[in-house]
Amino acid sequence: MKKKLSEIAEFLNGTVVGDENIFIHGIKGIDEANEGELTFIANPQYQKKLKTTNASAVLVSPKIKNSNKNLVVVKDPYAALAKILNLFYPEQQ
């Protein structure tokens, strides 16, 4: 499955900061993610990982600011992660 970042943000009731036209094909942890993949940060103390992740986009809370990464800002990154995992990997529920 491949989704535009704008479609993911709409599905999660979030907003995109950055390039909303990039395509995401998978979801991985912040240290494992690569180009074309989405990851997440729920706790602002991990914001420094934004500089080192290879993910194309990151799910974040509104508390996360000032990143050079494409972001999907959502109220609750944990809930958003669960929802997007079910979309991308429905058979693994």
mmCIF file of N, CA, C and O in Angstrom:
data_model
loop_
_atom_site.group_PDB
_atom_site.id
_atom_site.type_symbol
_atom_site.label_atom_id
_atom_site.label_comp_id
_atom_site.label_asym_id
_atom_site.label_seq_id
_atom_site.Cartn_x
_atom_site.Cartn_y
_atom_site.Cartn_z
ATOM 1 N N MET A 1 0.843 -1.177 0.000
ATOM 2 C CA MET A 1 0.000 0.000 0.000
ATOM 3 C C MET A 1 0.890 1.242 0.000
ATOM 4 O O MET A 1 1.930 1.264 0.643
ATOM 5 N N LYS A 2 0.438 2.221 -0.726
ATOM 6 C CA LYS A 2 1.129 3.507 -0.806
ATOM 7 C C LYS A 2 0.095 4.599 -0.601
ATOM 8 O O LYS A 2 -0.970 4.561 -1.210
ATOM 9 N N LYS A 3 0.412 5.568 0.254
ATOM 10 C CA LYS A 3 -0.494 6.691 0.503
ATOM 11 C C LYS A 3 0.307 7.985 0.508
ATOM 12 O O LYS A 3 1.433 8.027 1.010
ATOM 13 N N LYS A 4 -0.312 9.041 -0.023
ATOM 14 C CA LYS A 4 0.297 10.368 0.075
ATOM 15 C C LYS A 4 0.219 10.821 1.528
ATOM 16 O O LYS A 4 -0.726 10.482 2.237
ATOM 17 N N LEU A 5 1.179 11.616 1.932
ATOM 18 C CA LEU A 5 1.190 12.117 3.297
ATOM 19 C C LEU A 5 -0.075 12.923 3.588
ATOM 20 O O LEU A 5 -0.619 12.854 4.683
ATOM 21 N N SER A 6 -0.582 13.639 2.602
ATOM 22 C CA SER A 6 -1.821 14.406 2.789
ATOM 23 C C SER A 6 -2.998 13.480 3.083
ATOM 24 O O SER A 6 -3.871 13.808 3.898
ATOM 25 N N GLU A 7 -3.037 12.311 2.432
ATOM 26 C CA GLU A 7 -4.107 11.339 2.682
ATOM 27 C C GLU A 7 -4.005 10.770 4.097
ATOM 28 O O GLU A 7 -5.018 10.569 4.770
ATOM 29 N N ILE A 8 -2.791 10.516 4.532
ATOM 30 C CA ILE A 8 -2.572 10.005 5.884
ATOM 31 C C ILE A 8 -3.019 11.039 6.913
ATOM 32 O O ILE A 8 -3.712 10.710 7.873
ATOM 33 N N ALA A 9 -2.637 12.281 6.704
ATOM 34 C CA ALA A 9 -3.029 13.348 7.631
ATOM 35 C C ALA A 9 -4.546 13.475 7.692
ATOM 36 O O ALA A 9 -5.116 13.611 8.785
ATOM 37 N N GLU A 10 -5.203 13.412 6.551
ATOM 38 C CA GLU A 10 -6.664 13.510 6.524
ATOM 39 C C GLU A 10 -7.293 12.329 7.271
ATOM 40 O O GLU A 10 -8.218 12.501 8.060
ATOM 41 N N PHE A 11 -6.776 11.131 7.055
ATOM 42 C CA PHE A 11 -7.274 9.928 7.713
ATOM 43 C C PHE A 11 -7.144 10.029 9.237
ATOM 44 O O PHE A 11 -7.985 9.541 9.983
ATOM 45 N N LEU A 12 -6.067 10.694 9.687
ATOM 46 C CA LEU A 12 -5.792 10.816 11.123
ATOM 47 C C LEU A 12 -6.308 12.120 11.731
ATOM 48 O O LEU A 12 -6.047 12.390 12.894
ATOM 49 N N ASN A 13 -6.997 12.926 10.930
ATOM 50 C CA ASN A 13 -7.445 14.246 11.388
ATOM 51 C C ASN A 13 -6.274 15.087 11.882
ATOM 52 O O ASN A 13 -6.363 15.763 12.899
ATOM 53 N N GLY A 14 -5.182 15.026 11.139
ATOM 54 C CA GLY A 14 -3.988 15.792 11.473
ATOM 55 C C GLY A 14 -3.667 16.802 10.399
ATOM 56 O O GLY A 14 -4.415 16.958 9.425
ATOM 57 N N THR A 15 -2.552 17.471 10.567
ATOM 58 C CA THR A 15 -2.094 18.438 9.579
ATOM 59 C C THR A 15 -0.655 18.135 9.194
ATOM 60 O O THR A 15 0.132 17.664 10.014
ATOM 61 N N VAL A 16 -0.338 18.422 7.950
ATOM 62 C CA VAL A 16 1.020 18.197 7.449
ATOM 63 C C VAL A 16 1.829 19.469 7.583
ATOM 64 O O VAL A 16 1.368 20.553 7.247
ATOM 65 N N VAL A 17 3.048 19.303 8.073
ATOM 66 C CA VAL A 17 4.046 20.371 8.047
ATOM 67 C C VAL A 17 5.154 19.837 7.153
ATOM 68 O O VAL A 17 5.804 18.850 7.489
ATOM 69 N N GLY A 18 5.315 20.441 5.993
ATOM 70 C CA GLY A 18 6.303 19.944 5.036
ATOM 71 C C GLY A 18 5.630 19.555 3.731
ATOM 72 O O GLY A 18 4.602 20.113 3.357
ATOM 73 N N ASP A 19 6.200 18.554 3.062
ATOM 74 C CA ASP A 19 5.738 18.130 1.741
ATOM 75 C C ASP A 19 4.591 17.126 1.872
ATOM 76 O O ASP A 19 4.809 15.960 2.186
ATOM 77 N N GLU A 20 3.391 17.575 1.595
ATOM 78 C CA GLU A 20 2.220 16.703 1.727
ATOM 79 C C GLU A 20 2.061 15.739 0.564
ATOM 80 O O GLU A 20 1.230 14.844 0.592
ATOM 81 N N ASN A 21 2.896 15.871 -0.473
ATOM 82 C CA ASN A 21 2.779 15.035 -1.669
ATOM 83 C C ASN A 21 3.711 13.829 -1.679
ATOM 84 O O ASN A 21 3.707 13.078 -2.656
ATOM 85 N N ILE A 22 4.506 13.643 -0.640
ATOM 86 C CA ILE A 22 5.382 12.468 -0.618
ATOM 87 C C ILE A 22 4.546 11.220 -0.374
ATOM 88 O O ILE A 22 3.460 11.280 0.195
ATOM 89 N N PHE A 23 5.059 10.093 -0.831
ATOM 90 C CA PHE A 23 4.356 8.824 -0.656
ATOM 91 C C PHE A 23 4.978 8.021 0.470
ATOM 92 O O PHE A 23 6.203 7.954 0.610
ATOM 93 N N ILE A 24 4.123 7.404 1.251
ATOM 94 C CA ILE A 24 4.537 6.553 2.365
ATOM 95 C C ILE A 24 4.079 5.136 2.038
ATOM 96 O O ILE A 24 2.933 4.913 1.654
ATOM 97 N N HIS A 25 4.990 4.175 2.203
ATOM 98 C CA HIS A 25 4.647 2.783 1.903
ATOM 99 C C HIS A 25 4.775 1.866 3.105
ATOM 100 O O HIS A 25 4.456 0.677 3.020
ATOM 101 N N GLY A 26 5.230 2.398 4.235
ATOM 102 C CA GLY A 26 5.376 1.554 5.413
ATOM 103 C C GLY A 26 5.594 2.367 6.672
ATOM 104 O O GLY A 26 5.781 3.585 6.620
ATOM 105 N N ILE A 27 5.583 1.670 7.800
ATOM 106 C CA ILE A 27 5.725 2.305 9.103
ATOM 107 C C ILE A 27 6.744 1.504 9.904
ATOM 108 O O ILE A 27 6.655 0.274 9.973
ATOM 109 N N LYS A 28 7.697 2.213 10.496
ATOM 110 C CA LYS A 28 8.729 1.561 11.311
ATOM 111 C C LYS A 28 9.100 2.450 12.487
ATOM 112 O O LYS A 28 8.764 3.629 12.525
ATOM 113 N N GLY A 29 9.849 1.885 13.412
ATOM 114 C CA GLY A 29 10.369 2.629 14.549
ATOM 115 C C GLY A 29 11.321 3.720 14.091
ATOM 116 O O GLY A 29 11.878 3.652 12.990
ATOM 117 N N ILE A 30 11.518 4.688 14.942
ATOM 118 C CA ILE A 30 12.296 5.868 14.545
ATOM 119 C C ILE A 30 13.731 5.538 14.141
ATOM 120 O O ILE A 30 14.290 6.173 13.257
ATOM 121 N N ASP A 31 14.333 4.529 14.764
ATOM 122 C CA ASP A 31 15.713 4.173 14.426
ATOM 123 C C ASP A 31 15.802 3.260 13.197
ATOM 124 O O ASP A 31 16.838 3.205 12.549
ATOM 125 N N GLU A 32 14.714 2.559 12.883
ATOM 126 C CA GLU A 32 14.724 1.610 11.770
ATOM 127 C C GLU A 32 14.157 2.180 10.478
ATOM 128 O O GLU A 32 14.399 1.631 9.403
ATOM 129 N N ALA A 33 13.371 3.232 10.567
ATOM 130 C CA ALA A 33 12.662 3.768 9.398
ATOM 131 C C ALA A 33 13.618 4.314 8.341
ATOM 132 O O ALA A 33 14.678 4.855 8.661
ATOM 133 N N ASN A 34 13.197 4.161 7.085
ATOM 134 C CA ASN A 34 13.967 4.646 5.942
ATOM 135 C C ASN A 34 13.075 5.496 5.046
ATOM 136 O O ASN A 34 11.905 5.716 5.348
ATOM 137 N N GLU A 35 13.628 5.932 3.934
ATOM 138 C CA GLU A 35 12.877 6.744 2.981
ATOM 139 C C GLU A 35 11.608 6.008 2.564
ATOM 140 O O GLU A 35 11.621 4.799 2.342
ATOM 141 N N GLY A 36 10.510 6.751 2.512
ATOM 142 C CA GLY A 36 9.231 6.173 2.146
ATOM 143 C C GLY A 36 8.465 5.603 3.329
ATOM 144 O O GLY A 36 7.380 5.069 3.160
ATOM 145 N N GLU A 37 9.035 5.725 4.516
ATOM 146 C CA GLU A 37 8.387 5.179 5.701
ATOM 147 C C GLU A 37 8.033 6.287 6.693
ATOM 148 O O GLU A 37 8.656 7.349 6.715
ATOM 149 N N LEU A 38 7.024 5.983 7.492
ATOM 150 C CA LEU A 38 6.524 6.883 8.526
ATOM 151 C C LEU A 38 6.933 6.329 9.881
ATOM 152 O O LEU A 38 6.962 5.114 10.083
ATOM 153 N N THR A 39 7.261 7.212 10.802
ATOM 154 C CA THR A 39 7.551 6.817 12.173
ATOM 155 C C THR A 39 6.807 7.774 13.093
ATOM 156 O O THR A 39 6.009 8.577 12.625
ATOM 157 N N PHE A 40 7.052 7.687 14.401
ATOM 158 C CA PHE A 40 6.358 8.599 15.304
ATOM 159 C C PHE A 40 7.202 8.952 16.516
ATOM 160 O O PHE A 40 8.113 8.226 16.903
ATOM 161 N N ILE A 41 6.889 10.115 17.078
ATOM 162 C CA ILE A 41 7.454 10.568 18.350
ATOM 163 C C ILE A 41 6.285 11.110 19.163
ATOM 164 O O ILE A 41 5.592 12.015 18.722
ATOM 165 N N ALA A 42 6.073 10.526 20.327
ATOM 166 C CA ALA A 42 4.987 11.000 21.189
ATOM 167 C C ALA A 42 5.510 11.896 22.304
ATOM 168 O O ALA A 42 4.816 12.780 22.773
ATOM 169 N N ASN A 43 6.736 11.670 22.708
ATOM 170 C CA ASN A 43 7.303 12.395 23.834
ATOM 171 C C ASN A 43 8.325 13.421 23.329
ATOM 172 O O ASN A 43 9.274 13.058 22.634
ATOM 173 N N PRO A 44 8.156 14.693 23.699
ATOM 174 C CA PRO A 44 9.090 15.734 23.230
ATOM 175 C C PRO A 44 10.551 15.472 23.590
ATOM 176 O O PRO A 44 11.443 15.980 22.928
ATOM 177 N N GLN A 45 10.810 14.651 24.597
ATOM 178 C CA GLN A 45 12.206 14.386 24.959
ATOM 179 C C GLN A 45 12.953 13.624 23.867
ATOM 180 O O GLN A 45 14.171 13.619 23.836
ATOM 181 N N TYR A 46 12.213 12.998 22.941
ATOM 182 C CA TYR A 46 12.837 12.283 21.837
ATOM 183 C C TYR A 46 12.948 13.123 20.580
ATOM 184 O O TYR A 46 13.314 12.620 19.527
ATOM 185 N N GLN A 47 12.658 14.400 20.678
ATOM 186 C CA GLN A 47 12.696 15.284 19.522
ATOM 187 C C GLN A 47 14.065 15.276 18.845
ATOM 188 O O GLN A 47 14.158 15.423 17.630
ATOM 189 N N LYS A 48 15.119 15.067 19.598
ATOM 190 C CA LYS A 48 16.466 15.040 19.006
ATOM 191 C C LYS A 48 16.621 13.926 17.971
ATOM 192 O O LYS A 48 17.430 13.998 17.067
ATOM 193 N N LYS A 49 15.787 12.872 18.067
ATOM 194 C CA LYS A 49 15.832 11.770 17.102
ATOM 195 C C LYS A 49 15.363 12.214 15.713
ATOM 196 O O LYS A 49 15.656 11.553 14.720
ATOM 197 N N LEU A 50 14.638 13.331 15.645
ATOM 198 C CA LEU A 50 14.200 13.840 14.338
ATOM 199 C C LEU A 50 15.392 14.142 13.440
ATOM 200 O O LEU A 50 15.289 14.048 12.222
ATOM 201 N N LYS A 51 16.513 14.507 14.037
ATOM 202 C CA LYS A 51 17.706 14.847 13.251
ATOM 203 C C LYS A 51 18.381 13.620 12.659
ATOM 204 O O LYS A 51 19.079 13.722 11.667
ATOM 205 N N THR A 52 18.179 12.446 13.285
ATOM 206 C CA THR A 52 18.915 11.259 12.856
ATOM 207 C C THR A 52 18.068 10.213 12.137
ATOM 208 O O THR A 52 18.618 9.315 11.520
ATOM 209 N N THR A 53 16.750 10.323 12.222
ATOM 210 C CA THR A 53 15.918 9.319 11.556
ATOM 211 C C THR A 53 15.972 9.482 10.038
ATOM 212 O O THR A 53 16.103 10.588 9.530
ATOM 213 N N ASN A 54 15.884 8.354 9.357
ATOM 214 C CA ASN A 54 15.845 8.362 7.894
ATOM 215 C C ASN A 54 14.413 8.310 7.366
ATOM 216 O O ASN A 54 14.208 8.216 6.161
ATOM 217 N N ALA A 55 13.438 8.346 8.266
ATOM 218 C CA ALA A 55 12.031 8.304 7.865
ATOM 219 C C ALA A 55 11.692 9.500 6.988
ATOM 220 O O ALA A 55 12.240 10.588 7.168
ATOM 221 N N SER A 56 10.762 9.299 6.069
ATOM 222 C CA SER A 56 10.318 10.400 5.218
ATOM 223 C C SER A 56 9.366 11.331 5.941
ATOM 224 O O SER A 56 9.226 12.491 5.566
ATOM 225 N N ALA A 57 8.681 10.798 6.971
ATOM 226 C CA ALA A 57 7.731 11.615 7.725
ATOM 227 C C ALA A 57 7.589 11.061 9.136
ATOM 228 O O ALA A 57 7.860 9.880 9.384
ATOM 229 N N VAL A 58 7.132 11.935 10.037
ATOM 230 C CA VAL A 58 7.023 11.568 11.442
ATOM 231 C C VAL A 58 5.685 12.044 11.999
ATOM 232 O O VAL A 58 5.317 13.205 11.822
ATOM 233 N N LEU A 59 4.970 11.142 12.682
ATOM 234 C CA LEU A 59 3.772 11.507 13.430
ATOM 235 C C LEU A 59 4.222 12.164 14.720
ATOM 236 O O LEU A 59 5.048 11.602 15.442
ATOM 237 N N VAL A 60 3.705 13.339 15.019
ATOM 238 C CA VAL A 60 4.117 14.053 16.227
ATOM 239 C C VAL A 60 2.919 14.735 16.887
ATOM 240 O O VAL A 60 1.890 14.957 16.248
ATOM 241 N N SER A 61 3.099 15.087 18.136
ATOM 242 C CA SER A 61 2.094 15.882 18.840
ATOM 243 C C SER A 61 2.355 17.355 18.547
ATOM 244 O O SER A 61 3.435 17.714 18.058
ATOM 245 N N PRO A 62 1.410 18.220 18.866
ATOM 246 C CA PRO A 62 1.634 19.658 18.641
ATOM 247 C C PRO A 62 2.797 20.227 19.455
ATOM 248 O O PRO A 62 3.276 21.312 19.167
ATOM 249 N N LYS A 63 3.280 19.491 20.449
ATOM 250 C CA LYS A 63 4.406 19.946 21.274
ATOM 251 C C LYS A 63 5.734 19.895 20.520
ATOM 252 O O LYS A 63 6.683 20.559 20.897
ATOM 253 N N ILE A 64 5.798 19.088 19.477
ATOM 254 C CA ILE A 64 7.027 18.951 18.689
ATOM 255 C C ILE A 64 7.060 20.074 17.663
ATOM 256 O O ILE A 64 6.112 20.266 16.907
ATOM 257 N N LYS A 65 8.139 20.794 17.644
ATOM 258 C CA LYS A 65 8.254 21.944 16.743
ATOM 259 C C LYS A 65 9.632 21.949 16.073
ATOM 260 O O LYS A 65 10.541 21.260 16.483
ATOM 261 N N ASN A 66 9.741 22.768 15.048
ATOM 262 C CA ASN A 66 11.027 23.060 14.412
ATOM 263 C C ASN A 66 11.789 21.819 13.972
ATOM 264 O O ASN A 66 12.765 21.430 14.566
ATOM 265 N N SER A 67 11.324 21.226 12.912
ATOM 266 C CA SER A 67 11.998 20.055 12.377
ATOM 267 C C SER A 67 12.254 20.239 10.891
ATOM 268 O O SER A 67 11.510 20.922 10.206
ATOM 269 N N ASN A 68 13.300 19.598 10.421
ATOM 270 C CA ASN A 68 13.569 19.598 8.984
ATOM 271 C C ASN A 68 12.888 18.408 8.311
ATOM 272 O O ASN A 68 13.054 18.186 7.131
ATOM 273 N N LYS A 69 12.119 17.646 9.064
ATOM 274 C CA LYS A 69 11.392 16.490 8.545
ATOM 275 C C LYS A 69 9.957 16.865 8.196
ATOM 276 O O LYS A 69 9.417 17.841 8.710
ATOM 277 N N ASN A 70 9.340 16.064 7.362
ATOM 278 C CA ASN A 70 7.912 16.192 7.093
ATOM 279 C C ASN A 70 7.182 15.637 8.309
ATOM 280 O O ASN A 70 7.515 14.547 8.788
ATOM 281 N N LEU A 71 6.224 16.388 8.808
ATOM 282 C CA LEU A 71 5.511 16.001 10.018
ATOM 283 C C LEU A 71 4.024 15.859 9.744
ATOM 284 O O LEU A 71 3.466 16.587 8.918
ATOM 285 N N VAL A 72 3.396 14.940 10.473
ATOM 286 C CA VAL A 72 1.944 14.874 10.560
ATOM 287 C C VAL A 72 1.632 15.166 12.022
ATOM 288 O O VAL A 72 1.957 14.368 12.906
ATOM 289 N N VAL A 73 1.058 16.326 12.256
ATOM 290 C CA VAL A 73 0.767 16.761 13.623
ATOM 291 C C VAL A 73 -0.634 16.281 13.991
ATOM 292 O O VAL A 73 -1.606 16.605 13.300
ATOM 293 N N VAL A 74 -0.701 15.506 15.086
ATOM 294 C CA VAL A 74 -1.969 14.948 15.568
ATOM 295 C C VAL A 74 -2.065 15.168 17.071
ATOM 296 O O VAL A 74 -1.060 15.352 17.743
ATOM 297 N N LYS A 75 -3.291 15.143 17.578
ATOM 298 C CA LYS A 75 -3.505 15.329 19.023
ATOM 299 C C LYS A 75 -2.814 14.259 19.848
ATOM 300 O O LYS A 75 -2.178 14.541 20.841
ATOM 301 N N ASP A 76 -2.987 13.001 19.441
ATOM 302 C CA ASP A 76 -2.479 11.854 20.203
ATOM 303 C C ASP A 76 -1.703 10.919 19.276
ATOM 304 O O ASP A 76 -2.299 10.090 18.588
ATOM 305 N N PRO A 77 -0.378 11.034 19.262
ATOM 306 C CA PRO A 77 0.417 10.194 18.358
ATOM 307 C C PRO A 77 0.252 8.690 18.598
ATOM 308 O O PRO A 77 0.314 7.917 17.660
ATOM 309 N N TYR A 78 0.028 8.279 19.846
ATOM 310 C CA TYR A 78 -0.169 6.846 20.111
ATOM 311 C C TYR A 78 -1.434 6.331 19.437
ATOM 312 O O TYR A 78 -1.432 5.288 18.791
ATOM 313 N N ALA A 79 -2.537 7.051 19.584
ATOM 314 C CA ALA A 79 -3.799 6.655 18.956
ATOM 315 C C ALA A 79 -3.676 6.712 17.439
ATOM 316 O O ALA A 79 -4.178 5.830 16.728
ATOM 317 N N ALA A 80 -3.016 7.734 16.922
ATOM 318 C CA ALA A 80 -2.828 7.869 15.479
ATOM 319 C C ALA A 80 -1.982 6.723 14.931
ATOM 320 O O ALA A 80 -2.271 6.190 13.855
ATOM 321 N N LEU A 81 -0.969 6.329 15.678
ATOM 322 C CA LEU A 81 -0.121 5.219 15.247
ATOM 323 C C LEU A 81 -0.945 3.933 15.153
ATOM 324 O O LEU A 81 -0.844 3.204 14.159
ATOM 325 N N ALA A 82 -1.758 3.657 16.153
ATOM 326 C CA ALA A 82 -2.593 2.456 16.131
ATOM 327 C C ALA A 82 -3.531 2.476 14.926
ATOM 328 O O ALA A 82 -3.703 1.466 14.229
ATOM 329 N N LYS A 83 -4.106 3.627 14.648
ATOM 330 C CA LYS A 83 -5.049 3.754 13.536
ATOM 331 C C LYS A 83 -4.354 3.547 12.185
ATOM 332 O O LYS A 83 -4.859 2.841 11.315
ATOM 333 N N ILE A 84 -3.183 4.150 12.032
ATOM 334 C CA ILE A 84 -2.483 4.041 10.751
ATOM 335 C C ILE A 84 -1.883 2.639 10.560
ATOM 336 O O ILE A 84 -1.824 2.128 9.450
ATOM 337 N N LEU A 85 -1.478 1.993 11.649
ATOM 338 C CA LEU A 85 -0.994 0.611 11.551
ATOM 339 C C LEU A 85 -2.109 -0.305 11.053
ATOM 340 O O LEU A 85 -1.863 -1.194 10.228
ATOM 341 N N ASN A 86 -3.322 -0.094 11.546
ATOM 342 C CA ASN A 86 -4.458 -0.898 11.094
ATOM 343 C C ASN A 86 -4.760 -0.664 9.617
ATOM 344 O O ASN A 86 -5.213 -1.570 8.927
ATOM 345 N N LEU A 87 -4.521 0.538 9.136
ATOM 346 C CA LEU A 87 -4.732 0.838 7.723
ATOM 347 C C LEU A 87 -3.679 0.155 6.852
ATOM 348 O O LEU A 87 -3.993 -0.490 5.859
ATOM 349 N N PHE A 88 -2.407 0.261 7.231
ATOM 350 C CA PHE A 88 -1.316 -0.276 6.423
ATOM 351 C C PHE A 88 -1.153 -1.786 6.557
ATOM 352 O O PHE A 88 -0.720 -2.451 5.624
ATOM 353 N N TYR A 89 -1.451 -2.315 7.731
ATOM 354 C CA TYR A 89 -1.220 -3.743 8.003
ATOM 355 C C TYR A 89 -2.471 -4.398 8.603
ATOM 356 O O TYR A 89 -2.428 -4.933 9.702
ATOM 357 N N PRO A 90 -3.590 -4.397 7.880
ATOM 358 C CA PRO A 90 -4.840 -4.909 8.449
ATOM 359 C C PRO A 90 -4.801 -6.393 8.821
ATOM 360 O O PRO A 90 -5.429 -6.807 9.776
ATOM 361 N N GLU A 91 -4.042 -7.185 8.108
ATOM 362 C CA GLU A 91 -4.003 -8.619 8.386
ATOM 363 C C GLU A 91 -3.236 -8.951 9.656
ATOM 364 O O GLU A 91 -3.307 -10.048 10.165
ATOM 365 N N GLN A 92 -2.480 -8.017 10.192
ATOM 366 C CA GLN A 92 -1.684 -8.254 11.388
ATOM 367 C C GLN A 92 -2.378 -7.794 12.666
ATOM 368 O O GLN A 92 -1.767 -7.725 13.706
ATOM 369 N N GLN A 93 -3.682 -7.531 12.595
ATOM 370 C CA GLN A 93 -4.422 -7.072 13.778
ATOM 371 C C GLN A 93 -4.467 -8.120 14.848
ATOM 372 O O GLN A 93 -4.694 -9.259 14.621
#
